[in-house]
Amino acid sequence: MPTTKVILENIFGMLGIVFWSFQLLPQVVDNYKRKSTEGLSYSMFALWSLCAIGFGAYSVVQELSIPIIIQPQVFGFLSTLCYLQCLYYGQRTRWSIRKTVVGGILMYIGMAGLEVAAIYGTRAGLDHQVKGTIEAAGIIPIVLLGVGFVPQYIDIYRDRAVIGVSMAFIAADGSGAVFSLISLAFRNEFDLLAGMNYVVVLICDLVVVAFFVYYNKMNPQLARATAEGKNDTDLEKVTSSDFAQEETIVASSDIEQGHKSSRESIATAQEKVA
């Protein structure tokens, strides 16, 4: 019969999976409603998808609780879905629906293959007592997770505003990390690397919240100034382009007029000779 600690571990693990696994669902819905991924970093979701593969393999090898094993699978699925939305809605890429669907299927198949390979590779390293195998399996996803936030931070700083990032996603992400940490605390032996993964998530989420409070709530004029600066730059580009086109038209007209004058001169000369 399960002990109280095991029951609590699974209860908080289930709360963690509800929040931490499906935390990207509000982001997916927002992207779909807006038909845009403006303000979101492509690189962040791509790195998170890779992170999910690594942490998924690690949780299986370490035989963590079932909810914590499921978490990275759902997280990886939704991270890849957000990445596909960036490719489909993004101004830089504008993938067709057919290309997006085919690309998505290939990505999910590739991710599943990589995770299976990572599981067997990690187990093989442990069986052969390769030093640092389990540490590497746990640390690599943590690094990918933390680095994934960096491009988004850069975009936020550049725009002087948190644009496109769902705060419901950030709230669910942080809550899931807390519940998952509590779940790990009820294990007989606390898994430090898995715990670090959730701590990194919580810290990175709090940084986004700090950006949101500072730029969007306390200093919204900074975002407006940045947007106006971009608009002025775009206007200058358009004006320069229009001016260049006008110069080209005028030059073409002058050349045509010159050709016409030359033809008239030649015709006049021919008439005199005749």
Short mmCIF file of C-alpha atoms in Angstrom, two decimals:
data_model
loop_
_atom_site.label_atom_id
_atom_site.label_comp_id
_atom_site.label_asym_id
_atom_site.label_seq_id
_atom_site.Cartn_x
_atom_site.Cartn_y
_atom_site.Cartn_z
CA MET A 1 0.00 0.00 0.00
CA PRO A 2 1.41 3.44 -0.95
CA THR A 3 2.78 5.49 1.91
CA THR A 4 1.63 9.02 2.68
CA LYS A 5 4.80 10.48 1.16
CA VAL A 6 4.24 8.58 -2.10
CA ILE A 7 0.61 9.76 -2.25
CA LEU A 8 1.65 13.39 -1.63
CA GLU A 9 4.44 13.09 -4.19
CA ASN A 10 1.94 12.02 -6.83
CA ILE A 11 -0.72 14.58 -5.81
CA PHE A 12 1.68 17.50 -6.13
CA GLY A 13 3.15 15.86 -9.21
CA MET A 14 -0.33 15.83 -10.78
CA LEU A 15 -0.82 19.51 -9.88
CA GLY A 16 2.56 20.15 -11.46
CA ILE A 17 1.58 18.39 -14.67
CA VAL A 18 -1.70 20.32 -14.88
CA PHE A 19 0.10 23.66 -14.60
CA TRP A 20 3.60 22.99 -15.93
CA SER A 21 2.71 20.73 -18.83
CA PHE A 22 -0.22 22.70 -20.20
CA GLN A 23 1.21 26.11 -19.36
CA LEU A 24 1.86 26.78 -23.04
CA LEU A 25 -1.77 26.14 -23.99
CA PRO A 26 -2.80 29.79 -23.29
CA GLN A 27 0.10 30.87 -25.51
CA VAL A 28 -1.03 28.56 -28.32
CA VAL A 29 -4.59 29.90 -28.04
CA ASP A 30 -3.41 33.54 -27.98
CA ASN A 31 -1.27 32.98 -31.08
CA TYR A 32 -4.23 31.43 -32.89
CA LYS A 33 -6.66 34.20 -31.89
CA ARG A 34 -4.24 36.97 -32.86
CA LYS A 35 -3.10 35.10 -36.00
CA SER A 36 0.31 36.45 -35.08
CA THR A 37 3.43 35.56 -33.11
CA GLU A 38 4.81 39.08 -33.05
CA GLY A 39 7.10 39.61 -30.07
CA LEU A 40 7.83 35.89 -29.60
CA SER A 41 11.26 34.39 -30.10
CA TYR A 42 11.51 31.46 -32.53
CA SER A 43 14.71 30.32 -30.84
CA MET A 44 13.08 30.08 -27.41
CA PHE A 45 10.54 27.48 -28.51
CA ALA A 46 13.09 25.55 -30.56
CA LEU A 47 15.44 25.29 -27.56
CA TRP A 48 12.56 24.34 -25.26
CA SER A 49 11.63 21.50 -27.60
CA LEU A 50 15.18 20.15 -27.33
CA CYS A 51 15.10 20.67 -23.56
CA ALA A 52 11.92 18.57 -23.33
CA ILE A 53 13.64 15.69 -25.13
CA GLY A 54 16.54 15.73 -22.66
CA PHE A 55 14.46 16.08 -19.52
CA GLY A 56 11.98 13.47 -20.76
CA ALA A 57 14.79 10.95 -21.17
CA TYR A 58 16.29 11.89 -17.80
CA SER A 59 12.98 11.46 -15.93
CA VAL A 60 12.48 7.99 -17.49
CA VAL A 61 15.99 6.81 -16.65
CA GLN A 62 15.72 8.14 -13.08
CA GLU A 63 12.27 6.54 -12.71
CA LEU A 64 10.68 9.71 -11.36
CA SER A 65 6.95 9.80 -10.62
CA ILE A 66 4.62 9.16 -13.57
CA PRO A 67 3.28 12.77 -13.65
CA ILE A 68 6.83 14.18 -13.81
CA ILE A 69 7.65 11.74 -16.64
CA ILE A 70 4.58 12.92 -18.57
CA GLN A 71 5.34 16.63 -18.02
CA PRO A 72 8.22 17.03 -20.49
CA GLN A 73 6.35 15.05 -23.16
CA VAL A 74 3.41 17.49 -23.12
CA PHE A 75 5.74 20.46 -22.73
CA GLY A 76 7.77 19.35 -25.75
CA PHE A 77 4.63 18.85 -27.83
CA LEU A 78 3.30 22.34 -27.04
CA SER A 79 6.73 24.01 -27.43
CA THR A 80 7.04 22.53 -30.91
CA LEU A 81 3.46 23.60 -31.70
CA CYS A 82 4.35 27.20 -30.71
CA TYR A 83 7.47 26.99 -32.89
CA LEU A 84 5.34 25.82 -35.82
CA GLN A 85 2.96 28.73 -35.20
CA CYS A 86 5.96 31.09 -35.39
CA LEU A 87 6.89 29.59 -38.76
CA TYR A 88 3.31 29.80 -40.02
CA TYR A 89 2.32 33.25 -38.74
CA GLY A 90 5.77 34.89 -38.64
CA GLN A 91 6.54 37.68 -41.10
CA ARG A 92 10.02 36.30 -41.70
CA THR A 93 8.94 32.80 -42.70
CA ARG A 94 5.24 32.63 -43.65
CA TRP A 95 5.15 28.84 -44.12
CA SER A 96 2.16 27.45 -46.01
CA ILE A 97 -0.31 25.28 -44.09
CA ARG A 98 0.86 22.21 -46.01
CA LYS A 99 4.51 22.89 -45.27
CA THR A 100 3.68 23.52 -41.60
CA VAL A 101 1.75 20.25 -41.21
CA VAL A 102 4.39 18.13 -42.97
CA GLY A 103 7.19 19.89 -41.09
CA GLY A 104 5.37 19.37 -37.79
CA ILE A 105 4.90 15.63 -38.38
CA LEU A 106 8.59 15.23 -39.23
CA MET A 107 9.62 17.26 -36.18
CA TYR A 108 7.51 15.16 -33.78
CA ILE A 109 8.81 11.90 -35.27
CA GLY A 110 12.38 13.18 -34.99
CA MET A 111 11.85 14.27 -31.38
CA ALA A 112 10.42 10.87 -30.41
CA GLY A 113 13.39 9.14 -32.02
CA LEU A 114 15.88 11.40 -30.26
CA GLU A 115 14.28 10.82 -26.87
CA VAL A 116 14.31 7.03 -27.27
CA ALA A 117 17.94 7.23 -28.35
CA ALA A 118 18.75 9.44 -25.34
CA ILE A 119 17.08 6.98 -22.95
CA TYR A 120 19.01 3.99 -24.28
CA GLY A 121 22.22 6.00 -24.56
CA THR A 122 21.98 7.18 -20.94
CA ARG A 123 21.20 3.68 -19.69
CA ALA A 124 24.12 2.29 -21.67
CA GLY A 125 26.41 4.89 -20.10
CA LEU A 126 25.19 3.93 -16.63
CA ASP A 127 25.57 0.20 -17.35
CA HIS A 128 29.16 0.76 -18.44
CA GLN A 129 29.74 3.08 -15.47
CA VAL A 130 30.70 6.03 -17.66
CA LYS A 131 31.47 8.86 -15.27
CA GLY A 132 29.16 11.88 -15.45
CA THR A 133 26.49 10.19 -17.59
CA ILE A 134 23.50 10.99 -15.42
CA GLU A 135 24.85 14.44 -14.54
CA ALA A 136 25.17 15.32 -18.22
CA ALA A 137 21.68 13.96 -18.94
CA GLY A 138 20.24 16.22 -16.24
CA ILE A 139 22.33 19.36 -16.78
CA ILE A 140 21.99 19.67 -20.57
CA PRO A 141 18.17 20.19 -20.46
CA ILE A 142 18.57 22.77 -17.69
CA VAL A 143 21.07 24.74 -19.79
CA LEU A 144 18.82 24.57 -22.87
CA LEU A 145 15.84 25.71 -20.81
CA GLY A 146 17.66 28.72 -19.35
CA VAL A 147 19.34 29.70 -22.63
CA GLY A 148 15.95 29.48 -24.35
CA PHE A 149 14.73 32.49 -22.37
CA VAL A 150 17.66 34.69 -23.46
CA PRO A 151 16.42 35.50 -27.01
CA GLN A 152 13.04 36.43 -25.55
CA TYR A 153 14.68 38.74 -23.01
CA ILE A 154 16.58 40.41 -25.85
CA ASP A 155 13.35 40.95 -27.80
CA ILE A 156 11.64 42.38 -24.72
CA TYR A 157 14.52 44.79 -24.06
CA ARG A 158 14.63 45.86 -27.72
CA ASP A 159 10.87 46.54 -27.84
CA ARG A 160 10.85 48.01 -24.31
CA ALA A 161 7.70 45.93 -23.71
CA VAL A 162 6.52 42.36 -23.21
CA ILE A 163 4.73 41.75 -26.52
CA GLY A 164 3.02 38.51 -27.51
CA VAL A 165 3.96 36.60 -24.34
CA SER A 166 0.85 35.31 -22.54
CA MET A 167 0.99 36.20 -18.85
CA ALA A 168 -1.42 33.30 -18.20
CA PHE A 169 1.32 31.06 -19.60
CA ILE A 170 3.92 32.64 -17.31
CA ALA A 171 1.64 32.25 -14.25
CA ALA A 172 0.90 28.58 -15.05
CA ASP A 173 4.57 27.93 -15.78
CA GLY A 174 5.70 29.29 -12.42
CA SER A 175 2.92 27.52 -10.51
CA GLY A 176 3.77 24.22 -12.17
CA ALA A 177 7.41 24.62 -11.22
CA VAL A 178 6.48 25.20 -7.56
CA PHE A 179 4.17 22.16 -7.37
CA SER A 180 6.74 19.97 -9.10
CA LEU A 181 9.39 21.06 -6.61
CA ILE A 182 7.07 20.12 -3.73
CA SER A 183 6.46 16.74 -5.39
CA LEU A 184 10.20 16.09 -5.53
CA ALA A 185 10.53 17.08 -1.87
CA PHE A 186 8.32 14.13 -0.86
CA ARG A 187 10.61 11.61 -2.54
CA ASN A 188 12.82 9.50 -0.29
CA GLU A 189 15.79 11.11 -2.02
CA PHE A 190 15.46 14.63 -3.47
CA ASP A 191 16.55 14.69 -7.14
CA LEU A 192 18.80 17.75 -7.26
CA LEU A 193 19.07 18.02 -11.06
CA ALA A 194 15.31 17.71 -11.58
CA GLY A 195 14.81 20.30 -8.84
CA MET A 196 17.28 22.68 -10.51
CA ASN A 197 15.23 22.41 -13.69
CA TYR A 198 12.14 23.75 -11.91
CA VAL A 199 14.10 26.42 -10.04
CA VAL A 200 15.50 27.72 -13.35
CA VAL A 201 11.95 27.85 -14.77
CA LEU A 202 10.68 29.79 -11.77
CA ILE A 203 13.52 32.33 -11.85
CA CYS A 204 13.22 32.88 -15.62
CA ASP A 205 9.45 33.36 -15.31
CA LEU A 206 9.94 35.93 -12.55
CA VAL A 207 12.33 37.85 -14.81
CA VAL A 208 9.61 38.05 -17.49
CA VAL A 209 7.14 39.26 -14.83
CA ALA A 210 9.65 41.91 -13.74
CA PHE A 211 10.01 43.09 -17.36
CA PHE A 212 6.21 43.19 -17.71
CA VAL A 213 5.74 45.27 -14.56
CA TYR A 214 8.58 47.66 -15.41
CA TYR A 215 7.87 48.23 -19.12
CA ASN A 216 4.16 47.52 -19.61
CA LYS A 217 2.79 48.83 -16.30
CA MET A 218 5.24 51.37 -14.88
CA ASN A 219 6.79 52.80 -18.07
CA PRO A 220 4.45 52.20 -21.03
CA GLN A 221 5.77 55.37 -22.66
CA LEU A 222 9.04 53.57 -23.36
CA ALA A 223 7.22 51.06 -25.55
CA ARG A 224 5.38 53.86 -27.36
CA ALA A 225 8.63 55.73 -27.96
CA THR A 226 10.25 52.61 -29.36
CA ALA A 227 7.24 51.95 -31.62
CA GLU A 228 7.26 55.58 -32.85
CA GLY A 229 10.97 55.30 -33.57
CA LYS A 230 10.35 52.18 -35.63
CA ASN A 231 7.52 53.92 -37.49
CA ASP A 232 9.76 56.93 -38.26
CA THR A 233 12.44 54.58 -39.55
CA ASP A 234 9.92 52.75 -41.73
CA LEU A 235 8.59 56.10 -43.00
CA GLU A 236 12.11 57.21 -43.90
CA LYS A 237 12.65 53.96 -45.78
CA VAL A 238 9.39 54.39 -47.69
CA THR A 239 10.12 58.04 -48.44
CA SER A 240 13.63 57.21 -49.64
CA SER A 241 12.25 54.45 -51.82
CA ASP A 242 9.57 56.74 -53.31
CA PHE A 243 12.17 59.46 -53.94
CA ALA A 244 14.45 56.97 -55.66
CA GLN A 245 11.56 55.78 -57.83
CA GLU A 246 10.70 59.37 -58.78
CA GLU A 247 14.33 60.05 -59.72
CA THR A 248 14.33 56.92 -61.88
CA ILE A 249 11.11 58.00 -63.62
CA VAL A 250 12.47 61.52 -64.23
CA ALA A 251 15.75 60.12 -65.56
CA SER A 252 13.90 57.75 -67.87
CA SER A 253 11.74 60.62 -69.09
CA ASP A 254 14.84 62.76 -69.81
CA ILE A 255 16.46 59.91 -71.73
CA GLU A 256 13.28 59.35 -73.76
CA GLN A 257 13.06 63.08 -74.49
CA GLY A 258 16.70 63.06 -75.61
CA HIS A 259 16.09 60.13 -77.94
CA LYS A 260 13.04 61.93 -79.38
CA SER A 261 15.07 65.11 -80.01
CA SER A 262 17.81 63.08 -81.69
CA ARG A 263 15.31 61.40 -84.00
CA GLU A 264 13.79 64.77 -84.94
CA SER A 265 17.25 66.21 -85.68
CA ILE A 266 18.13 63.29 -87.92
CA ALA A 267 14.81 63.56 -89.75
CA THR A 268 15.37 67.32 -90.32
CA ALA A 269 18.88 66.69 -91.66
CA GLN A 270 17.59 64.03 -94.03
CA GLU A 271 14.93 66.40 -95.39
CA LYS A 272 17.58 69.07 -96.09
CA VAL A 273 19.75 66.60 -97.92
CA ALA A 274 16.80 65.49 -100.00
#
